[in-house]
Amino acid sequence: MNKGQKRKASQSDKMINFIMAVVILVVLVVGVYATYDKISSGIKEEAIANGEAEATVEYLAEQADMTVEDYLAQYGLSLGDSLKKSSTETEMTGCMTIANYATYSGQDTESLLDGFTDAVTEETVLNDLSAMPAKTVLSEEAIAQDMETYGVSEDEITDETTYEEFQDLLYEKMMEMYQAQTTEETAEDTDSETEAADESAEADTSEAETTESEESETDAE
């Protein structure tokens, strides 16, 4: 081949160039994904730390300086269809038995079972407990006490009301009581402020009248 004459690219050259382009593209994509993954993970962890997002299984395991598998194993759990690394703390605890949840929360198993009937044992899974009828899992005394404390009427709970629904109802009643108390306190504060303002206005009026009277007496002299 003469000097200065360009060699035509063979099919092999074209294939090599194509492979190199694909390799470069893959490297770039992997790099971008890795960077995004780190940024995304950092944002998520910051949100969890600030209380703006619920902790995930993976985050909790990292905080405990354990692998996800070992972290879950101590509570009788493992990764699967119902539990993944991205599962929230609530989803994780829902898969625990009452005994394992007691360990997780640092509570006594017997104290957690207090108020429940024999239908609930330390081996009962929390998700299963939530779906069971409240009147089946709670003693009559416990239900009566809760109803009296939070103002739940007889027609608001039936034989079909689940334990989770009953807990939601109690929470709703508690929030209503809190809001009513807050409204009452706000009204009392407003009344006090209005009364104080009226007293101040009366004092100002009285002072003005006294000053005017004194000035009139001075002019008369």
mmCIF file of C-alpha atoms in Angstrom:
data_model
loop_
_atom_site.group_PDB
_atom_site.id
_atom_site.type_symbol
_atom_site.label_atom_id
_atom_site.label_comp_id
_atom_site.label_asym_id
_atom_site.label_seq_id
_atom_site.Cartn_x
_atom_site.Cartn_y
_atom_site.Cartn_z
ATOM 1 C CA MET A 1 0.000 0.000 0.000
ATOM 2 C CA ASN A 2 1.365 3.430 -0.943
ATOM 3 C CA LYS A 3 2.345 5.937 1.688
ATOM 4 C CA GLY A 4 -0.365 8.417 2.448
ATOM 5 C CA GLN A 5 -3.012 6.131 1.057
ATOM 6 C CA LYS A 6 -5.693 5.364 3.620
ATOM 7 C CA ARG A 7 -6.531 1.753 4.194
ATOM 8 C CA LYS A 8 -10.190 0.990 3.862
ATOM 9 C CA ALA A 9 -11.730 -0.146 7.108
ATOM 10 C CA SER A 10 -12.354 -3.838 7.007
ATOM 11 C CA GLN A 11 -15.366 -5.543 8.533
ATOM 12 C CA SER A 12 -13.140 -6.576 11.462
ATOM 13 C CA ASP A 13 -12.155 -2.951 12.053
ATOM 14 C CA LYS A 14 -15.790 -1.917 12.034
ATOM 15 C CA MET A 15 -16.674 -4.667 14.502
ATOM 16 C CA ILE A 16 -13.793 -3.685 16.840
ATOM 17 C CA ASN A 17 -14.859 -0.042 16.713
ATOM 18 C CA PHE A 18 -18.437 -1.060 17.469
ATOM 19 C CA ILE A 19 -17.358 -3.222 20.422
ATOM 20 C CA MET A 20 -15.194 -0.399 21.802
ATOM 21 C CA ALA A 21 -18.119 2.038 21.509
ATOM 22 C CA VAL A 22 -20.385 -0.394 23.343
ATOM 23 C CA VAL A 23 -17.775 -0.897 26.098
ATOM 24 C CA ILE A 24 -17.368 2.862 26.552
ATOM 25 C CA LEU A 25 -21.142 3.296 26.660
ATOM 26 C CA VAL A 26 -21.516 0.543 29.257
ATOM 27 C CA VAL A 27 -18.779 2.074 31.416
ATOM 28 C CA LEU A 28 -20.487 5.462 31.227
ATOM 29 C CA VAL A 29 -23.893 4.009 32.065
ATOM 30 C CA VAL A 30 -22.515 2.007 34.986
ATOM 31 C CA GLY A 31 -20.683 5.093 36.249
ATOM 32 C CA VAL A 32 -23.789 7.258 36.028
ATOM 33 C CA TYR A 33 -25.914 4.585 37.711
ATOM 34 C CA ALA A 34 -23.385 4.121 40.508
ATOM 35 C CA THR A 35 -23.215 7.867 41.084
ATOM 36 C CA TYR A 36 -26.995 8.168 41.044
ATOM 37 C CA ASP A 37 -27.318 5.196 43.382
ATOM 38 C CA LYS A 38 -24.921 6.791 45.870
ATOM 39 C CA ILE A 39 -26.703 10.153 45.696
ATOM 40 C CA SER A 40 -30.122 8.519 45.953
ATOM 41 C CA SER A 41 -28.980 6.402 48.899
ATOM 42 C CA GLY A 42 -27.515 9.454 50.605
ATOM 43 C CA ILE A 43 -30.736 11.435 50.157
ATOM 44 C CA LYS A 44 -32.790 8.538 51.493
ATOM 45 C CA GLU A 45 -30.566 8.075 54.544
ATOM 46 C CA GLU A 46 -30.670 11.805 55.281
ATOM 47 C CA ALA A 47 -34.469 11.772 55.076
ATOM 48 C CA ILE A 48 -34.589 8.826 57.489
ATOM 49 C CA ALA A 49 -32.175 10.496 59.899
ATOM 50 C CA ASN A 50 -34.292 13.672 59.827
ATOM 51 C CA GLY A 51 -37.475 11.735 60.470
ATOM 52 C CA GLU A 52 -38.863 12.624 57.038
ATOM 53 C CA ALA A 53 -38.937 8.993 55.891
ATOM 54 C CA GLU A 54 -39.394 5.665 57.638
ATOM 55 C CA ALA A 55 -36.322 3.537 58.211
ATOM 56 C CA THR A 56 -35.807 0.583 55.901
ATOM 57 C CA VAL A 57 -34.526 -2.865 56.796
ATOM 58 C CA GLU A 58 -31.251 -2.130 55.024
ATOM 59 C CA TYR A 59 -30.822 1.158 56.914
ATOM 60 C CA LEU A 60 -31.512 -0.483 60.285
ATOM 61 C CA ALA A 61 -29.019 -3.244 59.539
ATOM 62 C CA GLU A 62 -26.359 -0.693 58.601
ATOM 63 C CA GLN A 63 -26.993 1.232 61.816
ATOM 64 C CA ALA A 64 -26.499 -1.994 63.758
ATOM 65 C CA ASP A 65 -23.315 -2.695 61.754
ATOM 66 C CA MET A 66 -24.744 -6.030 60.606
ATOM 67 C CA THR A 67 -25.653 -7.679 57.336
ATOM 68 C CA VAL A 68 -29.344 -7.576 56.489
ATOM 69 C CA GLU A 69 -29.545 -11.358 56.800
ATOM 70 C CA ASP A 70 -27.985 -11.432 60.280
ATOM 71 C CA TYR A 71 -30.035 -8.462 61.429
ATOM 72 C CA LEU A 72 -33.306 -10.118 60.451
ATOM 73 C CA ALA A 73 -32.267 -13.527 61.777
ATOM 74 C CA GLN A 74 -32.051 -12.243 65.351
ATOM 75 C CA TYR A 75 -35.788 -11.556 65.171
ATOM 76 C CA GLY A 76 -36.676 -14.819 63.454
ATOM 77 C CA LEU A 77 -37.016 -13.184 60.031
ATOM 78 C CA SER A 78 -35.438 -13.629 56.614
ATOM 79 C CA LEU A 79 -35.572 -11.977 53.201
ATOM 80 C CA GLY A 80 -38.340 -13.220 50.931
ATOM 81 C CA ASP A 81 -41.494 -12.228 49.093
ATOM 82 C CA SER A 82 -42.957 -10.429 52.098
ATOM 83 C CA LEU A 83 -39.743 -8.836 53.325
ATOM 84 C CA LYS A 84 -37.067 -7.105 51.272
ATOM 85 C CA LYS A 85 -34.115 -4.818 51.992
ATOM 86 C CA SER A 86 -36.274 -1.858 50.998
ATOM 87 C CA SER A 87 -39.128 -2.865 53.330
ATOM 88 C CA THR A 88 -39.988 -0.303 55.985
ATOM 89 C CA GLU A 89 -39.595 -0.798 59.721
ATOM 90 C CA THR A 90 -43.392 -1.094 60.045
ATOM 91 C CA GLU A 91 -43.482 -3.813 57.399
ATOM 92 C CA MET A 92 -40.636 -5.608 59.166
ATOM 93 C CA THR A 93 -42.204 -5.524 62.639
ATOM 94 C CA GLY A 94 -45.509 -6.689 61.163
ATOM 95 C CA CYS A 95 -43.774 -9.949 60.234
ATOM 96 C CA MET A 96 -42.508 -10.509 63.791
ATOM 97 C CA THR A 97 -44.060 -12.709 66.440
ATOM 98 C CA ILE A 98 -45.026 -10.983 69.680
ATOM 99 C CA ALA A 99 -42.034 -12.603 71.400
ATOM 100 C CA ASN A 100 -39.606 -11.331 68.764
ATOM 101 C CA TYR A 101 -41.231 -7.902 68.774
ATOM 102 C CA ALA A 102 -40.725 -7.777 72.535
ATOM 103 C CA THR A 103 -37.018 -8.432 71.948
ATOM 104 C CA TYR A 104 -36.901 -5.807 69.196
ATOM 105 C CA SER A 105 -38.647 -3.121 71.254
ATOM 106 C CA GLY A 106 -36.913 -3.978 74.526
ATOM 107 C CA GLN A 107 -40.161 -4.918 76.252
ATOM 108 C CA ASP A 108 -41.318 -7.884 78.276
ATOM 109 C CA THR A 109 -43.373 -10.485 76.393
ATOM 110 C CA GLU A 110 -45.797 -10.958 79.281
ATOM 111 C CA SER A 111 -46.511 -7.239 79.485
ATOM 112 C CA LEU A 112 -47.282 -7.179 75.758
ATOM 113 C CA LEU A 113 -49.712 -10.077 76.162
ATOM 114 C CA ASP A 114 -51.483 -8.380 79.070
ATOM 115 C CA GLY A 115 -55.119 -7.681 78.160
ATOM 116 C CA PHE A 116 -55.194 -10.251 75.358
ATOM 117 C CA THR A 117 -57.182 -13.480 75.458
ATOM 118 C CA ASP A 118 -55.733 -16.982 75.092
ATOM 119 C CA ALA A 119 -56.276 -16.620 71.339
ATOM 120 C CA VAL A 120 -53.076 -14.578 71.309
ATOM 121 C CA THR A 121 -49.744 -16.160 72.248
ATOM 122 C CA GLU A 122 -46.130 -15.116 72.065
ATOM 123 C CA GLU A 123 -45.932 -16.918 68.713
ATOM 124 C CA THR A 124 -48.741 -14.853 67.165
ATOM 125 C CA VAL A 125 -47.485 -12.770 64.234
ATOM 126 C CA LEU A 126 -48.402 -9.097 64.489
ATOM 127 C CA ASN A 127 -49.882 -8.947 60.978
ATOM 128 C CA ASP A 128 -52.127 -11.892 61.878
ATOM 129 C CA LEU A 129 -53.110 -10.205 65.139
ATOM 130 C CA SER A 130 -54.138 -7.049 63.258
ATOM 131 C CA ALA A 131 -56.552 -9.041 61.083
ATOM 132 C CA MET A 132 -58.199 -10.916 63.971
ATOM 133 C CA PRO A 133 -61.530 -9.697 65.470
ATOM 134 C CA ALA A 134 -60.957 -7.321 68.388
ATOM 135 C CA LYS A 135 -63.544 -9.118 70.528
ATOM 136 C CA THR A 136 -61.644 -12.370 69.962
ATOM 137 C CA VAL A 137 -58.189 -11.168 70.912
ATOM 138 C CA LEU A 138 -59.052 -8.636 73.647
ATOM 139 C CA SER A 139 -60.687 -9.405 76.964
ATOM 140 C CA GLU A 140 -64.098 -7.868 77.671
ATOM 141 C CA GLU A 141 -62.537 -5.877 80.487
ATOM 142 C CA ALA A 142 -59.840 -4.429 78.202
ATOM 143 C CA ILE A 143 -62.384 -3.466 75.514
ATOM 144 C CA ALA A 144 -64.735 -1.894 78.076
ATOM 145 C CA GLN A 145 -61.904 0.113 79.586
ATOM 146 C CA ASP A 146 -60.749 1.389 76.181
ATOM 147 C CA MET A 147 -64.301 2.278 75.154
ATOM 148 C CA GLU A 148 -64.869 4.230 78.366
ATOM 149 C CA THR A 149 -61.499 6.005 78.193
ATOM 150 C CA TYR A 150 -61.886 7.155 74.593
ATOM 151 C CA GLY A 151 -65.669 7.534 74.398
ATOM 152 C CA VAL A 152 -66.364 4.680 71.977
ATOM 153 C CA SER A 153 -70.054 3.827 71.672
ATOM 154 C CA GLU A 154 -71.451 0.286 71.479
ATOM 155 C CA ASP A 155 -72.512 0.678 67.857
ATOM 156 C CA GLU A 156 -68.979 1.633 66.764
ATOM 157 C CA ILE A 157 -67.561 -1.831 67.367
ATOM 158 C CA THR A 158 -69.063 -5.085 66.099
ATOM 159 C CA ASP A 159 -68.067 -8.743 66.189
ATOM 160 C CA GLU A 160 -66.396 -8.245 62.801
ATOM 161 C CA THR A 161 -64.304 -5.220 63.826
ATOM 162 C CA THR A 162 -60.671 -6.257 63.529
ATOM 163 C CA TYR A 163 -58.043 -5.463 66.118
ATOM 164 C CA GLU A 164 -56.369 -3.036 63.681
ATOM 165 C CA GLU A 165 -59.687 -1.267 63.005
ATOM 166 C CA PHE A 166 -60.326 -0.994 66.738
ATOM 167 C CA GLN A 167 -56.879 0.513 67.315
ATOM 168 C CA ASP A 168 -57.496 2.987 64.462
ATOM 169 C CA LEU A 169 -60.829 3.920 66.066
ATOM 170 C CA LEU A 170 -59.174 4.519 69.436
ATOM 171 C CA TYR A 171 -56.542 6.694 67.785
ATOM 172 C CA GLU A 172 -59.237 8.690 65.988
ATOM 173 C CA LYS A 173 -61.088 9.240 69.275
ATOM 174 C CA MET A 174 -57.886 10.248 71.017
ATOM 175 C CA MET A 175 -57.150 12.845 68.327
ATOM 176 C CA GLU A 176 -60.717 14.218 68.632
ATOM 177 C CA MET A 177 -60.234 14.589 72.382
ATOM 178 C CA TYR A 178 -56.890 16.298 71.865
ATOM 179 C CA GLN A 179 -58.313 18.717 69.288
ATOM 180 C CA ALA A 180 -61.280 19.527 71.533
ATOM 181 C CA GLN A 181 -58.933 20.222 74.431
ATOM 182 C CA THR A 182 -56.697 22.388 72.244
ATOM 183 C CA THR A 183 -59.731 24.364 70.969
ATOM 184 C CA GLU A 184 -60.957 24.890 74.519
ATOM 185 C CA GLU A 185 -57.553 26.083 75.700
ATOM 186 C CA THR A 186 -57.283 28.427 72.696
ATOM 187 C CA ALA A 187 -60.734 29.866 73.472
ATOM 188 C CA GLU A 188 -59.759 30.405 77.116
ATOM 189 C CA ASP A 189 -56.553 32.157 76.067
ATOM 190 C CA THR A 190 -58.523 34.360 73.666
ATOM 191 C CA ASP A 191 -61.029 35.262 76.397
ATOM 192 C CA SER A 192 -58.182 36.112 78.771
ATOM 193 C CA GLU A 193 -56.498 38.294 76.151
ATOM 194 C CA THR A 194 -59.805 40.051 75.368
ATOM 195 C CA GLU A 195 -60.467 40.655 79.057
ATOM 196 C CA ALA A 196 -56.958 42.018 79.561
ATOM 197 C CA ALA A 197 -57.370 44.307 76.547
ATOM 198 C CA ASP A 198 -60.710 45.596 77.878
ATOM 199 C CA GLU A 199 -59.190 46.300 81.288
ATOM 200 C CA SER A 200 -56.291 48.107 79.639
ATOM 201 C CA ALA A 201 -58.687 50.183 77.532
ATOM 202 C CA GLU A 202 -60.749 51.074 80.615
ATOM 203 C CA ALA A 203 -57.593 52.108 82.443
ATOM 204 C CA ASP A 204 -56.517 54.285 79.530
ATOM 205 C CA THR A 205 -59.964 55.903 79.378
ATOM 206 C CA SER A 206 -59.969 56.545 83.108
ATOM 207 C CA GLU A 207 -56.506 58.061 82.949
ATOM 208 C CA ALA A 208 -57.532 60.290 80.039
ATOM 209 C CA GLU A 209 -60.622 61.494 81.908
ATOM 210 C CA THR A 210 -58.540 62.266 84.998
ATOM 211 C CA THR A 211 -56.013 64.228 82.940
ATOM 212 C CA GLU A 212 -58.794 66.162 81.203
ATOM 213 C CA SER A 213 -60.405 66.968 84.547
ATOM 214 C CA GLU A 214 -57.138 68.232 85.985
ATOM 215 C CA GLU A 215 -56.562 70.401 82.917
ATOM 216 C CA SER A 216 -60.069 71.886 83.237
ATOM 217 C CA GLU A 217 -59.455 72.743 86.894
ATOM 218 C CA THR A 218 -56.151 74.392 85.991
ATOM 219 C CA ASP A 219 -57.809 76.504 83.301
ATOM 220 C CA ALA A 220 -60.545 77.577 85.735
ATOM 221 C CA GLU A 221 -57.975 78.847 88.209
#
